[in-house]
Short mmCIF file of C-alpha atoms and ligand atoms in Angstrom, two decimals:
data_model
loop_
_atom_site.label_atom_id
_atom_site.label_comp_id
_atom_site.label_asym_id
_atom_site.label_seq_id
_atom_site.Cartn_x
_atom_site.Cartn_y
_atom_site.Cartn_z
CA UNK W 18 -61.98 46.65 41.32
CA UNK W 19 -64.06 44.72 39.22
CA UNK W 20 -66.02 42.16 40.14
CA UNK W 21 -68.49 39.71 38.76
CA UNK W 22 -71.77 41.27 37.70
CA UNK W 23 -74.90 39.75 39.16
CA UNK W 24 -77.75 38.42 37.50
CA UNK W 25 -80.22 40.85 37.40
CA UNK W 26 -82.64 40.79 40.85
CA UNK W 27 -85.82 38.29 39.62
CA UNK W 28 -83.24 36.17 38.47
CA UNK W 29 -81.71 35.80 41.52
CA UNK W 30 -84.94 35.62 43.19
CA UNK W 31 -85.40 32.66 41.03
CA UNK W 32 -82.23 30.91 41.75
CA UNK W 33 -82.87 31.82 45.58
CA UNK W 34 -85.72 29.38 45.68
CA UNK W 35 -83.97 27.55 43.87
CA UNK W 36 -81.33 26.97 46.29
CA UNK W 37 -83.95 26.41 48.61
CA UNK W 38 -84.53 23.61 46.90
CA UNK W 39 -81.28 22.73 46.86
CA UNK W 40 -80.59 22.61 50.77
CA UNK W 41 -84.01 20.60 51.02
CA UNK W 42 -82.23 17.90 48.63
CA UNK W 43 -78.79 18.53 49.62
CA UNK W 44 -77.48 15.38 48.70
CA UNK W 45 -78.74 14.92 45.28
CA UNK W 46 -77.54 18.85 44.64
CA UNK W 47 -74.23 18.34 45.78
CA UNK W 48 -73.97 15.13 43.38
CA UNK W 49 -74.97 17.37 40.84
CA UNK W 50 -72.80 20.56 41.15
CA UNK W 51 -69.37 18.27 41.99
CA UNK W 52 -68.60 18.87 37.97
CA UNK W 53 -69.01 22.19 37.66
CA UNK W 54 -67.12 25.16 39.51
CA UNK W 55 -68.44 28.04 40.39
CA UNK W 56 -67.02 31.36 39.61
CA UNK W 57 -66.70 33.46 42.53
CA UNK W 58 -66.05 37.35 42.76
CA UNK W 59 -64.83 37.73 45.91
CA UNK W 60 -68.36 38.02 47.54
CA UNK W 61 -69.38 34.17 48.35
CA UNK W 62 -71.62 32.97 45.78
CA UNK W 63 -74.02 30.37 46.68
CA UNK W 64 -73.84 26.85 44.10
CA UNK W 65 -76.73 27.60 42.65
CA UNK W 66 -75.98 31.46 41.75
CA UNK W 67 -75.37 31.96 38.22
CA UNK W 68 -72.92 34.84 37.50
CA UNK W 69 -71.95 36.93 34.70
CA UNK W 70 -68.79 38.20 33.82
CA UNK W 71 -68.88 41.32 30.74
CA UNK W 72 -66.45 40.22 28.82
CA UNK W 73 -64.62 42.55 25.93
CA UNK W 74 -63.81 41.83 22.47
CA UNK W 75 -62.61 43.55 19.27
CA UNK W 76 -65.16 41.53 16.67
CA UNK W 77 -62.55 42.27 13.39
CA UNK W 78 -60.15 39.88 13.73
CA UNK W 79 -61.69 36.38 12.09
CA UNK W 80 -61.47 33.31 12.64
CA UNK W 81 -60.75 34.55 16.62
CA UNK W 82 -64.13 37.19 16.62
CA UNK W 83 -65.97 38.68 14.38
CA UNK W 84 -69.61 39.04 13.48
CA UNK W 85 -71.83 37.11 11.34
CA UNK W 86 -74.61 38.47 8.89
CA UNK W 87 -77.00 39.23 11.30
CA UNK W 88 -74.82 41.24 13.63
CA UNK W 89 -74.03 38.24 16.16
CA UNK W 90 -70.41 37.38 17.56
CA UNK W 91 -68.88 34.33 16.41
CA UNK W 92 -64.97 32.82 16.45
CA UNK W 93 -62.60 30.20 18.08
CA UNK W 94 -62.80 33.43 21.04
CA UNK W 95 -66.25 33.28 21.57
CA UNK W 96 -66.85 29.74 21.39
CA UNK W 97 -63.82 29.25 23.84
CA UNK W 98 -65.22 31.74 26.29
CA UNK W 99 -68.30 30.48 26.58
CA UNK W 100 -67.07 27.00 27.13
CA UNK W 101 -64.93 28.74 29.71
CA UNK W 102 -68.12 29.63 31.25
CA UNK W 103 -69.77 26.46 30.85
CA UNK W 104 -67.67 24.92 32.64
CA UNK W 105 -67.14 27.38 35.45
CA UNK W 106 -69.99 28.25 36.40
CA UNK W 107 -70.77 31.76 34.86
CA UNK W 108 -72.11 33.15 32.01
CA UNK W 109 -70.86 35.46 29.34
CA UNK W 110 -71.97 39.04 28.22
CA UNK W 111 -70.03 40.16 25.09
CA UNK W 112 -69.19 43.92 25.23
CA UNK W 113 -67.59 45.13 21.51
CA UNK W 114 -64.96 47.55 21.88
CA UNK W 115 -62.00 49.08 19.84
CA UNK W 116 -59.20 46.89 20.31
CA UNK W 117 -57.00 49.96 21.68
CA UNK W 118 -59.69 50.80 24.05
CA UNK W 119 -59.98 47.30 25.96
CA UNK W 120 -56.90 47.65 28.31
CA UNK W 121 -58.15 50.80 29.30
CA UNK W 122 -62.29 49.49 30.09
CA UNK W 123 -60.25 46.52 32.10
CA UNK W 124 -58.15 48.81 34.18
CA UNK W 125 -61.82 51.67 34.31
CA UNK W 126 -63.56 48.39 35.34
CA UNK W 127 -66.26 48.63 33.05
CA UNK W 128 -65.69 44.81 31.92
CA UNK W 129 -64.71 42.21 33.94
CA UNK W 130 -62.61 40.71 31.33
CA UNK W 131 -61.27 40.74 27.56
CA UNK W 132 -60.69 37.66 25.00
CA UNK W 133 -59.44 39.55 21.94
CA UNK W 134 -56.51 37.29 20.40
CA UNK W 135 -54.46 39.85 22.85
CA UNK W 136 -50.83 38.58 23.28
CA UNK W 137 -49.31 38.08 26.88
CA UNK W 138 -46.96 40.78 26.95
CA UNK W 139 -44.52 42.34 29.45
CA UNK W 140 -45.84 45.39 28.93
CA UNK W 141 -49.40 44.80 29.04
CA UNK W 142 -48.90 42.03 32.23
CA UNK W 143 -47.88 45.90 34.10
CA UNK W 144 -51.53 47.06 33.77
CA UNK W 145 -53.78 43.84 33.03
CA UNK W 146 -53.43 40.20 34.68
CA UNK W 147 -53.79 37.43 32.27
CA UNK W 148 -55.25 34.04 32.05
CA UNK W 149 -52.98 30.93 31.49
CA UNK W 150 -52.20 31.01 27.90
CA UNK W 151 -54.70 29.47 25.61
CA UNK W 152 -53.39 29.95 21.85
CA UNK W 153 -49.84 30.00 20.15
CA UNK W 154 -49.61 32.87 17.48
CA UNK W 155 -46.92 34.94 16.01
CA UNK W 156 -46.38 37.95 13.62
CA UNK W 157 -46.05 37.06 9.56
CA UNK W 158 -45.59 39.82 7.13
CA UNK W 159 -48.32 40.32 4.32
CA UNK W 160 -46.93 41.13 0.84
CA UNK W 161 -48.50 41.76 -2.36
CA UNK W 162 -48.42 38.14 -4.70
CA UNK W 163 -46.32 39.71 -6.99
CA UNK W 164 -43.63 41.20 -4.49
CA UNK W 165 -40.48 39.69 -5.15
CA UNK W 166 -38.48 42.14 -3.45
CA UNK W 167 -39.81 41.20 0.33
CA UNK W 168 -38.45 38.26 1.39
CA UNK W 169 -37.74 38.63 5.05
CA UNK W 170 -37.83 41.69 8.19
CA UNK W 171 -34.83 42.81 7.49
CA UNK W 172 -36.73 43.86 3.35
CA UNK W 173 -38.73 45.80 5.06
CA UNK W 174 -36.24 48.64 5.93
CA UNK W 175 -38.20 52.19 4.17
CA UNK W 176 -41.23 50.59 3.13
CA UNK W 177 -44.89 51.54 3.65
CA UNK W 178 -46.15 49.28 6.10
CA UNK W 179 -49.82 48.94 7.12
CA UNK W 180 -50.74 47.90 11.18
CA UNK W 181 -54.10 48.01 13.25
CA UNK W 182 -53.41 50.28 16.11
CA UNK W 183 -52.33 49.22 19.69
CA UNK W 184 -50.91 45.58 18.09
CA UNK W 185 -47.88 43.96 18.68
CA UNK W 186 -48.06 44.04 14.95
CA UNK W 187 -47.67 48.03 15.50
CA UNK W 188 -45.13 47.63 18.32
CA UNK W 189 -42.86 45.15 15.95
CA UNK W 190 -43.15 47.95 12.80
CA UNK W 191 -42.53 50.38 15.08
CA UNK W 192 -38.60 49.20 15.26
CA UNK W 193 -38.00 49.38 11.52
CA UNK W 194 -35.67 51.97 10.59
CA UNK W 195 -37.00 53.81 8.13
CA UNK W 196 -40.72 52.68 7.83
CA UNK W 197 -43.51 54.44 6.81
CA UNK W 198 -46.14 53.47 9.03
CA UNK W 199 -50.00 53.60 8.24
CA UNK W 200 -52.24 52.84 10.91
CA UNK W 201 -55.77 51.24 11.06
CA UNK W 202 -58.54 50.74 13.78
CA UNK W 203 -58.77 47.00 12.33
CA UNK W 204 -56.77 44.32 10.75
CA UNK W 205 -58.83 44.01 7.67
CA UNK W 206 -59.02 47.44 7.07
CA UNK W 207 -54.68 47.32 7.07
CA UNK W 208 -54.61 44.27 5.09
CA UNK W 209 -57.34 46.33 2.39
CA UNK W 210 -55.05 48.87 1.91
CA UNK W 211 -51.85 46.27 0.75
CA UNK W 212 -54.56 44.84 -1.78
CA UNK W 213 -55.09 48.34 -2.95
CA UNK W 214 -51.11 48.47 -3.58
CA UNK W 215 -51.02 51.50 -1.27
CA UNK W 216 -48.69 49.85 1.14
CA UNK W 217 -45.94 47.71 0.57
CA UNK W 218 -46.41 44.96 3.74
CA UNK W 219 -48.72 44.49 6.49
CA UNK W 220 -47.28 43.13 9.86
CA UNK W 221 -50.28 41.07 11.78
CA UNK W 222 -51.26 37.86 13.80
CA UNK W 223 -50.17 34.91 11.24
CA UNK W 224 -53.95 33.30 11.74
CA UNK W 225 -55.58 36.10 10.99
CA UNK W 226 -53.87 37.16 7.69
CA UNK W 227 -53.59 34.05 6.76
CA UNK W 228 -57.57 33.00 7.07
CA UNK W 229 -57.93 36.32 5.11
CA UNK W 230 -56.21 35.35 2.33
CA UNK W 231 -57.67 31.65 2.03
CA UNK W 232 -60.91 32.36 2.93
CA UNK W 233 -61.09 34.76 -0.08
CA UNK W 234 -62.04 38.00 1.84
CA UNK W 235 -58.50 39.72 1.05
CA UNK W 236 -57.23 38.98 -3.17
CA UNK W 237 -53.54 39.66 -4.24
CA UNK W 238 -51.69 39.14 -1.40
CA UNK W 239 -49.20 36.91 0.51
CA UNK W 240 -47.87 35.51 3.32
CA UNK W 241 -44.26 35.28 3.65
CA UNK W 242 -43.88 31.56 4.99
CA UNK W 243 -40.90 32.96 8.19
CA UNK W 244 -42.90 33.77 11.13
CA UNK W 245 -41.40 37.03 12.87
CA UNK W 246 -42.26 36.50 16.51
CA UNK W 247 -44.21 33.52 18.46
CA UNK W 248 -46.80 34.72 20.59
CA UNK W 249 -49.22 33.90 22.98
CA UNK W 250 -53.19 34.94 23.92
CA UNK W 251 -53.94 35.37 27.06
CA UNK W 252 -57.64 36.75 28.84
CA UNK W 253 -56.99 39.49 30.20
CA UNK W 254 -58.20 40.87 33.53
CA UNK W 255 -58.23 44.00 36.18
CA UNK W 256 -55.07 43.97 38.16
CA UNK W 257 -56.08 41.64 40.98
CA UNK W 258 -59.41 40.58 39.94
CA UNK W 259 -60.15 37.37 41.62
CA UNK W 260 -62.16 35.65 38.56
CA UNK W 261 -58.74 34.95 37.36
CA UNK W 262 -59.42 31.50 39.25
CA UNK W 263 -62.63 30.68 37.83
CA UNK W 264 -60.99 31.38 34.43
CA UNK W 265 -57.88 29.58 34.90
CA UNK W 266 -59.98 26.42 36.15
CA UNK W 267 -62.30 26.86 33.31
CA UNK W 268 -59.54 26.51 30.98
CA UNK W 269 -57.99 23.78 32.69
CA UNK W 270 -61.13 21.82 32.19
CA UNK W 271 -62.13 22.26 28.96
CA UNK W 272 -58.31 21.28 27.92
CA UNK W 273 -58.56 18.29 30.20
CA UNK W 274 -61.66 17.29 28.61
CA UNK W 275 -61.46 17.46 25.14
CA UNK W 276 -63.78 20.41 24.44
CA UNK W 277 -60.87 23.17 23.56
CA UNK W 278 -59.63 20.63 20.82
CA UNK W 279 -63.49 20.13 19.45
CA UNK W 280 -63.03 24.12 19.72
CA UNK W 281 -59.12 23.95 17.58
CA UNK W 282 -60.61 21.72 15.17
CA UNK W 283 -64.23 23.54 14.18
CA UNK W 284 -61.77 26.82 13.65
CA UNK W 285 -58.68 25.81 12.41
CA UNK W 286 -59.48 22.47 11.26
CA UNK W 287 -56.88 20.45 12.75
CA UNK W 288 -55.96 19.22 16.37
CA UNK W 289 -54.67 21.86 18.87
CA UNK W 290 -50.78 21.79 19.81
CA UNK W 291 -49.57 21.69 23.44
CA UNK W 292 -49.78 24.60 25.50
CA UNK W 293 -47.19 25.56 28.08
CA UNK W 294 -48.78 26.75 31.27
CA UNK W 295 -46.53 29.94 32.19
CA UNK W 296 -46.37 32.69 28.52
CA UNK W 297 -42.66 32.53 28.38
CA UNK W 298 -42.30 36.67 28.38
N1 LIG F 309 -52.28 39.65 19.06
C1 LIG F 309 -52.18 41.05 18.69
C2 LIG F 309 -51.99 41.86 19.94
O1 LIG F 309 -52.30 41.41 21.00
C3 LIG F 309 -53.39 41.54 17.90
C4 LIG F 309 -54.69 41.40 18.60
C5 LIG F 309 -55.90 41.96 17.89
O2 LIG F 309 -55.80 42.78 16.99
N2 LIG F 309 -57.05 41.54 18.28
O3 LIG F 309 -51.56 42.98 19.88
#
């Protein structure tokens, strides 16, 4: 089972005197850790002990996480995960996978946990835990501007459709009778190939396709206005891993205190709407 990763050994030789320290003024430390929680993996962790949790993500899928010019991660995801951190008590390492291949890292325990606009699903809650959900979605179909024809899901019957593998994207294409279905490792790369008119819809997260097409990076195509599904992102975890806690309360805070709006607003541009606490699935 998967557990937090310690800091590596000088580190914690560091923060060991430092928590010296710390008992010698034990008042003045205790004053100053009451804000922040600290993230625990099972083992006791002393207040002082910074942890790290390797964290998964699937950097093709903007404005949630994808990379900037020089190669570094950026995205409502990233920004929220950190602040996650921040707030309790660990820091974050950023491991980019595949998006099909971060169930299975969580469940080999070679991260401790994923934030990759991944709904809350049924079937995924079987092999993964989640966090508390922290973002509303939903499906939209993409269609070329001048499709006239594709108007709804039920238009979609025998065409060419376009989805990034291991999506509920895929999963809701995958019950159209008669569909040709093209898959791709990433969204963009789906949503490329209904630009190039080789595909007559692309079924993806609504954010996503829809910051592609006003932020410029995808020409000639549409969003049909009907959502398909609502969905919710969740952080996933291993089965039982106890940072699920230290999560949770992260997310709690920075919801209480203002920073996951200041988050909703630098990415979407306007405030964030209410969250329920349970993914109704
Ligand atoms: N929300 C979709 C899913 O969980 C797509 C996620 C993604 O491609 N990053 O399947």
């Amino acid at each position: 089972m998967a557990k937090l990763t310690r800091s590596r050994f000088l580190r914690q030789m560091l923060l060991g005197v430092l928590s010296c320290v710390c008992v010698v003024t034990f008042a003045a430390c205790g004053a100053n850790q009451g804000g922040s929680p600290t993230a625990t993996g099972g083992e006791g962790t002393t207040g002082a002990e910074t942890t790290t949790l390797r964290v998964a993500t699937e950097p093709a899928f903007p404005p949630f996480e994808s990379q900037g010019s020089g190669g570094e991660l950026e995205g409502f995801d990233i920004d929220l995960m950190n602040a996650i951190g921040e707030a309790a008590g660990f820091t974050v390492q950023f491991q980019s996978l595949p998006f099909d291949g971060i169930i299975p890292a969580l469940q080999s325990g070679t991260v401790d946990a994923a934030i990759s606009a991944m709904t809350i699903t049924a079937e995924r809650a079987q092999t993964v835990d989640f966090s508390r959900p922290y973002f509303k979605a939903g499906l939209a179909i993409a269609v070329q501007e001048s499709d006239t024809e594709v108007t709804s899901f039920d238009d979609l019957q025998n065409k060419r459709i376009a989805v990034q593998i291991g999506t509920t994207g895929a999963a809701e294409a995958a019950k159209i009778e008669g569909a040709q279905i093209r898959t791709f490792d990433s969204a963009p790369l789906a949503l490329q190939e209904l630009a190039n008119g080789n595909v007559d819809a692309v079924i993806n997260d609504a954010p996503v396709t829809l910051y592609a097409v006003q932020s410029g990076n995808i020409g000639g195509v549409k969003v049909i206005g009907q959502l398909i599904t609502e969905e919710f992102y969740g952080i996933a975890i291993p089965k039982g891993s106890p940072n699920v806690e230290a999560i949770n309360q992260g997310l709690a805070t920075i919801l209480e205190d203002g920073t996951y709006n200041e988050l909703h607003q630098k990415w979407f541009g306007e405030d964030a709407p209410d969250l329920p606490e349970t993914a109704p699935i």
